[in-house]
Tab-separated table of C-alpha atoms and ligand atoms in Angstrom:
chain	number	residue	atom	x	y	z
A	1	MET	CA	-26.463	142.021	92.602
A	2	ALA	CA	-28.465	139.586	94.705
A	3	LYS	CA	-32.134	140.513	94.890
A	4	GLU	CA	-33.275	141.138	98.481
A	5	TYR	CA	-36.447	139.889	100.130
A	6	ASP	CA	-37.832	139.596	103.664
A	7	VAL	CA	-38.495	135.875	103.222
A	8	ILE	CA	-37.385	133.313	100.678
A	9	ILE	CA	-39.426	130.106	100.538
A	10	ILE	CA	-37.753	127.167	98.817
A	11	GLY	CA	-40.330	124.765	97.408
A	12	ALA	CA	-43.851	125.511	96.180
A	13	GLY	CA	-45.715	122.404	97.310
A	14	PRO	CA	-48.765	122.783	99.582
A	15	GLY	CA	-46.616	123.749	102.594
A	16	GLY	CA	-44.466	126.283	100.720
A	17	LEU	CA	-47.545	127.811	99.106
A	18	THR	CA	-49.237	128.184	102.503
A	19	ALA	CA	-46.126	129.777	104.023
A	20	ALA	CA	-46.099	132.222	101.073
A	21	LEU	CA	-49.748	133.025	101.719
A	22	TYR	CA	-49.195	133.790	105.411
A	23	ALA	CA	-45.958	135.756	104.915
A	24	SER	CA	-47.287	137.830	101.974
A	25	ARG	CA	-50.559	138.465	103.751
A	26	ALA	CA	-48.480	139.854	106.657
A	27	ASN	CA	-47.081	142.382	104.155
A	28	LEU	CA	-43.610	140.879	103.872
A	29	SER	CA	-41.747	140.799	100.575
A	30	VAL	CA	-41.725	137.119	99.660
A	31	LEU	CA	-39.940	135.069	97.024
A	32	LEU	CA	-41.262	131.576	96.351
A	33	LEU	CA	-38.766	129.431	94.466
A	34	ASP	CA	-39.228	126.039	92.827
A	35	ARG	CA	-37.327	124.005	90.265
A	36	GLY	CA	-40.590	122.644	88.865
A	37	PRO	CA	-44.244	123.600	88.644
A	38	TYR	CA	-46.042	124.777	91.801
A	39	GLY	CA	-47.988	122.102	93.655
A	40	GLY	CA	-45.127	119.658	94.279
A	41	GLN	CA	-46.196	116.035	94.640
A	42	MET	CA	-49.867	116.991	94.302
A	43	ASN	CA	-49.204	117.190	90.553
A	44	ASN	CA	-48.412	113.474	90.531
A	45	THR	CA	-51.460	112.493	92.565
A	46	ASP	CA	-54.696	111.489	90.900
A	47	ALA	CA	-57.384	111.834	93.534
A	48	ILE	CA	-57.052	113.314	97.024
A	49	ASP	CA	-59.780	112.390	99.504
A	50	ASN	CA	-58.144	113.340	102.790
A	51	TYR	CA	-57.938	117.098	102.432
A	52	PRO	CA	-60.769	118.866	104.287
A	53	GLY	CA	-63.276	120.777	102.204
A	54	PHE	CA	-63.159	118.391	99.247
A	55	SER	CA	-64.806	114.971	99.250
A	56	GLU	CA	-62.413	114.219	96.409
A	57	VAL	CA	-60.206	116.500	94.320
A	58	LYS	CA	-57.653	115.869	91.559
A	59	GLY	CA	-54.086	116.717	92.634
A	60	PRO	CA	-53.400	119.214	89.807
A	61	GLU	CA	-56.746	120.924	90.488
A	62	LEU	CA	-55.924	121.390	94.177
A	63	SER	CA	-52.457	122.733	93.195
A	64	GLU	CA	-54.040	125.300	90.896
A	65	LYS	CA	-56.609	126.345	93.505
A	66	MET	CA	-53.913	126.744	96.182
A	67	TYR	CA	-51.636	128.690	93.839
A	68	GLN	CA	-54.402	131.101	92.775
A	69	SER	CA	-55.411	131.773	96.386
A	70	VAL	CA	-51.779	132.505	97.331
A	71	MET	CA	-51.022	134.745	94.337
A	72	LYS	CA	-53.819	137.082	95.447
A	73	PHE	CA	-51.291	138.334	98.035
A	74	LYS	CA	-48.620	138.840	95.343
A	75	PRO	CA	-45.495	136.971	96.399
A	76	ASP	CA	-42.885	136.664	93.629
A	77	PHE	CA	-42.820	133.159	92.167
A	78	GLU	CA	-39.676	132.249	90.235
A	79	TYR	CA	-38.027	129.204	88.756
A	80	GLY	CA	-34.844	128.273	90.600
A	81	ASP	CA	-32.985	125.067	91.370
A	82	VAL	CA	-31.422	125.947	94.725
A	83	GLN	CA	-27.796	124.785	94.948
A	84	GLN	CA	-26.755	126.193	98.309
A	85	VAL	CA	-27.798	128.373	101.240
A	86	THR	CA	-25.051	130.194	103.139
A	87	LEU	CA	-25.006	132.624	106.045
A	88	ASP	CA	-23.622	136.161	106.171
A	89	GLY	CA	-24.465	137.440	109.662
A	90	ILE	CA	-28.246	137.425	109.881
A	91	LYS	CA	-28.460	137.490	106.098
A	92	LYS	CA	-29.097	134.208	104.278
A	93	ILE	CA	-27.795	133.876	100.737
A	94	VAL	CA	-29.727	131.554	98.450
A	95	LYS	CA	-27.929	130.506	95.268
A	96	THR	CA	-29.863	128.862	92.469
A	97	ASP	CA	-28.516	127.539	89.174
A	98	THR	CA	-29.187	130.947	87.606
A	99	ALA	CA	-29.388	133.634	90.293
A	100	GLU	CA	-28.647	134.755	93.833
A	101	TYR	CA	-31.091	136.113	96.413
A	102	THR	CA	-30.805	137.230	100.036
A	103	ALA	CA	-33.215	137.476	102.939
A	104	PRO	CA	-33.032	137.425	106.739
A	105	ALA	CA	-35.601	134.594	106.789
A	106	VAL	CA	-35.570	131.401	104.731
A	107	ILE	CA	-38.245	128.694	104.799
A	108	ILE	CA	-37.233	125.264	103.515
A	109	ALA	CA	-40.158	123.407	101.954
A	110	THR	CA	-38.344	121.126	99.514
A	111	GLY	CA	-40.187	117.936	100.504
A	112	ALA	CA	-39.129	114.415	99.696
A	113	ASP	CA	-38.486	112.416	96.551
A	114	HIS	CA	-38.901	108.700	95.754
A	115	LYS	CA	-36.298	106.162	96.870
A	116	HIS	CA	-34.773	103.747	94.395
A	117	LEU	CA	-34.740	99.977	94.896
A	118	ASN	CA	-31.170	99.704	93.594
A	119	VAL	CA	-31.611	96.374	91.822
A	120	PRO	CA	-30.269	95.346	88.408
A	121	GLY	CA	-32.431	96.634	85.562
A	122	GLU	CA	-33.959	99.518	87.532
A	123	GLU	CA	-31.780	102.243	86.096
A	124	GLU	CA	-31.435	100.611	82.669
A	125	TYR	CA	-35.210	100.432	82.145
A	126	SER	CA	-36.131	103.705	83.854
A	127	GLY	CA	-38.581	105.409	81.477
A	128	ARG	CA	-38.809	102.153	79.466
A	129	GLY	CA	-41.156	100.317	81.796
A	130	VAL	CA	-39.790	101.370	85.195
A	131	SER	CA	-41.664	104.333	86.655
A	132	TYR	CA	-42.028	106.195	89.950
A	133	CYS	CA	-45.212	108.032	88.927
A	134	ALA	CA	-48.412	106.176	88.067
A	135	VAL	CA	-50.321	109.351	87.289
A	136	CYS	CA	-47.648	110.332	84.739
A	137	ASP	CA	-47.165	106.934	83.108
A	138	ALA	CA	-50.242	104.714	83.657
A	139	ALA	CA	-51.612	105.539	80.199
A	140	PHE	CA	-48.634	103.729	78.603
A	141	PHE	CA	-49.801	100.476	80.223
A	142	LYS	CA	-53.445	100.303	79.097
A	143	GLY	CA	-54.495	96.650	78.980
A	144	GLU	CA	-51.065	95.439	80.211
A	145	ASP	CA	-49.950	93.570	83.324
A	146	VAL	CA	-47.953	95.751	85.715
A	147	ALA	CA	-46.273	95.358	89.100
A	148	VAL	CA	-46.101	97.799	91.991
A	149	ILE	CA	-43.327	97.397	94.542
A	150	GLY	CA	-43.918	98.552	98.119
A	151	GLY	CA	-46.640	98.328	100.734
A	152	GLY	CA	-47.102	101.918	101.933
A	153	ASP	CA	-49.753	104.525	101.122
A	154	SER	CA	-48.116	105.413	97.797
A	155	ALA	CA	-47.835	101.826	96.541
A	156	VAL	CA	-51.423	100.969	97.411
A	157	GLU	CA	-52.963	104.274	96.294
A	158	GLU	CA	-51.107	104.218	92.982
A	159	GLY	CA	-51.858	100.503	92.561
A	160	VAL	CA	-55.573	101.311	92.767
A	161	TYR	CA	-55.110	104.108	90.244
A	162	LEU	CA	-53.233	101.803	87.847
A	163	SER	CA	-55.926	99.126	88.138
A	164	GLN	CA	-58.318	101.404	86.251
A	165	MET	CA	-56.152	101.179	83.122
A	166	ALA	CA	-53.938	98.123	83.391
A	167	LYS	CA	-55.203	94.586	82.794
A	168	SER	CA	-53.779	93.529	86.148
A	169	VAL	CA	-51.739	95.039	88.955
A	170	THR	CA	-49.578	92.883	91.202
A	171	ILE	CA	-48.457	94.545	94.418
A	172	ILE	CA	-45.196	92.963	95.549
A	173	HIS	CA	-44.464	93.555	99.215
A	174	ARG	CA	-41.541	92.459	101.347
A	175	ARG	CA	-43.730	91.545	104.354
A	176	ASP	CA	-47.115	89.864	104.827
A	177	LYS	CA	-48.868	93.048	105.995
A	178	LEU	CA	-49.325	96.357	104.248
A	179	ARG	CA	-48.132	99.556	105.861
A	180	ALA	CA	-50.802	101.605	104.021
A	181	GLN	CA	-53.786	103.203	105.775
A	182	PRO	CA	-56.752	100.802	106.248
A	183	THR	CA	-59.037	102.784	103.863
A	184	LEU	CA	-56.515	102.424	101.050
A	185	GLN	CA	-56.015	98.736	101.823
A	186	LYS	CA	-59.773	98.162	101.686
A	187	ARG	CA	-59.972	99.825	98.292
A	188	ALA	CA	-57.148	97.679	96.914
A	189	PHE	CA	-58.502	94.399	98.326
A	190	ALA	CA	-61.868	95.158	96.689
A	191	LYS	CA	-60.369	95.356	93.188
A	192	ASP	CA	-60.634	92.139	91.155
A	193	ASN	CA	-57.574	92.924	89.052
A	194	ILE	CA	-55.207	93.704	91.957
A	195	ASN	CA	-53.165	90.721	93.147
A	196	PHE	CA	-50.635	90.546	95.950
A	197	ILE	CA	-47.350	88.729	96.310
A	198	TRP	CA	-46.314	88.724	99.965
A	199	ASN	CA	-42.901	88.211	101.562
A	200	ALA	CA	-41.143	88.846	98.290
A	201	GLN	CA	-37.844	90.547	97.744
A	202	THR	CA	-37.346	92.026	94.296
A	203	GLU	CA	-34.033	90.806	92.902
A	204	ALA	CA	-34.061	92.326	89.411
A	205	ILE	CA	-36.149	94.063	86.800
A	206	ASP	CA	-35.906	92.073	83.597
A	207	GLY	CA	-36.031	93.326	80.046
A	208	ASP	CA	-35.270	92.497	76.446
A	209	GLY	CA	-32.783	95.337	75.984
A	210	GLN	CA	-35.555	97.707	74.861
A	211	LYS	CA	-38.240	97.484	77.520
A	212	VAL	CA	-39.283	95.759	80.727
A	213	THR	CA	-40.520	92.195	80.341
A	214	GLY	CA	-40.832	91.097	83.958
A	215	ILE	CA	-39.548	90.984	87.458
A	216	THR	CA	-37.415	88.458	89.339
A	217	TYR	CA	-38.064	88.089	93.046
A	218	LYS	CA	-37.166	85.853	95.940
A	219	ASP	CA	-39.900	84.162	97.944
A	220	LYS	CA	-38.567	84.984	101.424
A	221	GLU	CA	-40.369	82.031	103.023
A	222	THR	CA	-39.036	79.317	100.721
A	223	GLY	CA	-35.954	81.042	99.322
A	224	GLU	CA	-37.198	80.177	95.821
A	225	ILE	CA	-36.387	82.583	92.974
A	226	LYS	CA	-39.452	83.308	90.859
A	227	THR	CA	-40.358	85.508	87.928
A	228	LEU	CA	-43.455	87.481	87.031
A	229	PRO	CA	-43.993	88.702	83.474
A	230	VAL	CA	-45.058	92.381	83.446
A	231	ALA	CA	-44.752	95.303	81.033
A	232	GLY	CA	-44.357	97.945	83.732
A	233	VAL	CA	-42.881	98.211	87.210
A	234	PHE	CA	-43.921	101.062	89.494
A	235	ILE	CA	-41.591	101.546	92.450
A	236	TYR	CA	-42.909	103.045	95.699
A	237	VAL	CA	-40.477	102.012	98.418
A	238	GLY	CA	-40.377	105.212	100.440
A	239	VAL	CA	-39.021	108.703	100.266
A	240	LEU	CA	-35.768	110.616	100.687
A	241	ALA	CA	-35.373	114.132	102.089
A	242	GLN	CA	-34.535	116.764	99.491
A	243	THR	CA	-31.916	118.549	101.567
A	244	LYS	CA	-28.609	118.468	99.669
A	245	PRO	CA	-28.357	122.303	99.366
A	246	PHE	CA	-28.619	122.623	103.164
A	247	GLU	CA	-25.938	120.109	104.160
A	248	ASP	CA	-23.436	122.779	105.251
A	249	LEU	CA	-25.876	124.559	107.559
A	250	GLY	CA	-25.660	121.891	110.267
A	251	ILE	CA	-29.456	121.536	110.463
A	252	LEU	CA	-29.935	117.955	109.162
A	253	ASP	CA	-30.278	114.731	111.130
A	254	SER	CA	-28.255	111.647	110.221
A	255	HIS	CA	-30.864	110.599	107.595
A	256	GLY	CA	-31.020	114.029	105.954
A	257	TRP	CA	-34.357	115.141	107.467
A	258	ILE	CA	-34.609	118.536	109.217
A	259	PRO	CA	-35.621	118.520	112.896
A	260	THR	CA	-37.632	121.580	113.952
A	261	ASP	CA	-39.493	122.704	117.042
A	262	GLU	CA	-43.245	123.311	116.973
A	263	HIS	CA	-42.575	126.800	115.569
A	264	MET	CA	-40.869	125.208	112.511
A	265	LYS	CA	-37.559	126.686	113.736
A	266	THR	CA	-34.367	124.867	112.813
A	267	LYS	CA	-31.067	125.167	114.679
A	268	VAL	CA	-30.232	128.332	112.715
A	269	PRO	CA	-32.162	131.472	113.714
A	270	GLY	CA	-34.185	132.708	110.735
A	271	ILE	CA	-34.176	129.356	108.941
A	272	PHE	CA	-37.432	127.430	109.156
A	273	ALA	CA	-38.459	124.088	107.666
A	274	LEU	CA	-41.903	122.649	107.000
A	275	GLY	CA	-43.811	119.754	105.507
A	276	ASP	CA	-42.344	116.481	104.242
A	277	VAL	CA	-38.716	117.622	104.614
A	278	ARG	CA	-39.097	117.804	108.403
A	279	GLN	CA	-38.135	114.951	110.690
A	280	LYS	CA	-41.666	113.626	111.400
A	281	ASP	CA	-43.930	110.592	111.155
A	282	LEU	CA	-46.917	111.705	109.137
A	283	ARG	CA	-46.380	113.260	105.703
A	284	GLN	CA	-49.693	114.598	104.417
A	285	ILE	CA	-50.961	117.627	102.482
A	286	ALA	CA	-53.056	118.633	105.496
A	287	ASN	CA	-50.131	118.786	107.910
A	288	ALA	CA	-47.829	120.431	105.331
A	289	VAL	CA	-50.438	123.181	105.065
A	290	GLY	CA	-50.543	123.443	108.877
A	291	ASP	CA	-46.746	123.657	109.021
A	292	GLY	CA	-46.832	126.317	106.287
A	293	SER	CA	-49.149	128.590	108.250
A	294	ILE	CA	-46.866	128.368	111.290
A	295	ALA	CA	-43.665	128.936	109.291
A	296	GLY	CA	-45.120	131.958	107.464
A	297	GLN	CA	-46.206	133.529	110.747
A	298	GLU	CA	-42.954	132.645	112.526
A	299	ALA	CA	-40.925	134.247	109.727
A	300	TYR	CA	-42.929	137.411	110.377
A	301	ASN	CA	-42.275	137.159	114.150
A	302	TYR	CA	-38.566	136.625	113.503
A	303	LEU	CA	-38.334	139.748	111.311
A	304	GLN	CA	-40.180	141.759	113.974
A	305	SER	CA	-37.721	140.545	116.620
A	306	LEU	CA	-34.812	141.892	114.542
A	307	ASN	CA	-36.286	145.396	114.921
A	308	ASP	CA	-36.772	145.138	118.721
B	1	NAP	P1	-43.481	104.609	103.113
B	1	NAP	O1	-44.677	104.907	103.935
B	1	NAP	O2	-42.124	104.803	103.697
B	1	NAP	O3	-43.607	103.087	102.608
B	1	NAP	C1	-42.591	102.484	101.873
B	1	NAP	C2	-42.978	101.057	101.586
B	1	NAP	O4	-41.954	100.464	100.797
B	1	NAP	C3	-43.126	100.209	102.851
B	1	NAP	O5	-44.199	99.310	102.698
B	1	NAP	C4	-41.788	99.470	102.911
B	1	NAP	O6	-41.900	98.188	103.477
B	1	NAP	C5	-41.438	99.309	101.458
B	1	NAP	N1	-39.992	99.275	101.228
B	1	NAP	C6	-39.046	100.122	101.706
B	1	NAP	N2	-37.825	99.791	101.248
B	1	NAP	C7	-38.004	98.701	100.474
B	1	NAP	C8	-37.127	97.873	99.741
B	1	NAP	N3	-35.815	98.114	99.694
B	1	NAP	N4	-37.662	96.821	99.066
B	1	NAP	C9	-39.000	96.582	99.083
B	1	NAP	N5	-39.869	97.325	99.763
B	1	NAP	C10	-39.385	98.374	100.461
B	1	NAP	O7	-43.468	105.469	101.740
B	1	NAP	P2	-44.669	106.023	100.838
B	1	NAP	O8	-45.744	105.015	100.677
B	1	NAP	O9	-44.025	106.570	99.619
B	1	NAP	O10	-45.252	107.233	101.676
B	1	NAP	C11	-44.409	108.328	102.052
B	1	NAP	C12	-45.187	109.278	102.968
B	1	NAP	O11	-46.237	109.918	102.241
B	1	NAP	C13	-45.869	108.515	104.119
B	1	NAP	O12	-45.815	109.355	105.254
B	1	NAP	C14	-47.291	108.343	103.634
B	1	NAP	O13	-48.221	108.232	104.684
B	1	NAP	C15	-47.500	109.635	102.829
B	1	NAP	N6	-48.520	109.425	101.788
B	1	NAP	C16	-49.828	109.626	102.114
B	1	NAP	C17	-50.825	109.400	101.171
B	1	NAP	C18	-52.259	109.618	101.556
B	1	NAP	O14	-52.523	110.024	102.668
B	1	NAP	N7	-53.222	109.358	100.697
B	1	NAP	C19	-50.505	108.956	99.892
B	1	NAP	C20	-49.154	108.745	99.596
B	1	NAP	C21	-48.161	108.957	100.552
B	1	NAP	P3	-42.208	97.981	105.066
B	1	NAP	O15	-43.664	98.246	105.220
B	1	NAP	O16	-41.815	96.561	105.297
B	1	NAP	O17	-41.322	98.962	105.777
């Protein structure tokens, strides 16, 4: 028998946690599901300095603080890798790899995951020098030369983090200007052991069969193919919506993001979306938390409207 709730929240990052706080505090029965630890991407972030109330806080510490403040209102928190959400009248059925749950209201807070570069060597050396998480893997590259690919907030922020342990960090970017916020750029430019290669297209990640030994890239100005010897390659070339389980609901845009209105409502009544998984420009902890408060309250309003 599927367990019944008022609201099921899929994803326990900062937005999902906040939605759980608002919905549980409104006395609804709430299930918070995640296929990993609570906190989402905050767990892979070293220092956060753009979340109000903290001049600087470690990602895992902020996750723990958020989780504890939410659990005070006693939502259920369970492991579950959601495979599909289907509709049965106003009821939504959420199937995970191990269980089935139903609720009239579902909040999607599954966020986004890293994009791959799709070049030779990337898959072969994944976990053997290729990484998508500096906080997880930087310690393996103490005193080594590493490369970071990308020019956005993640590439620059993680490049700065890596520079504390690695001998040198080379940020390889496909243009001659970074996309990252000016504060992050300033921090990176101030580091003596961070170098930049501009207008470079990564062609391959090279290795010796066991581990990464370097990178091959094309100088886009001259067309010349060049190599850079490195022990590690950290790839930060953008993010992909985590929306596969929701494909059949008809709520995704052509890139897989979920458009919502300002009430976090999707096209399907009773299904809300928040945070990084939404079709939007700015993906931050602060606005995921804002979205979460709205979604939690709107789920409550939706349930009230069913009784009118
Ligand atoms: P992003 O902002 O989409 O940046 C991706 C970067 O990778 C861009 O510089 C892009 O180049 C480059 N790129 C894309 N495809 C590429 C390819 N095939 N080959 C080489 N380079 C490629 O992604 P992100 O940095 O992961 O950030 C994702 C979201 O999280 C953003 O909204 C960001 O603001 C947010 N975030 C915020 C913080 C913070 O506030 N501290 C930290 C991390 C992330 P172009 O510039 O040429 O497009």
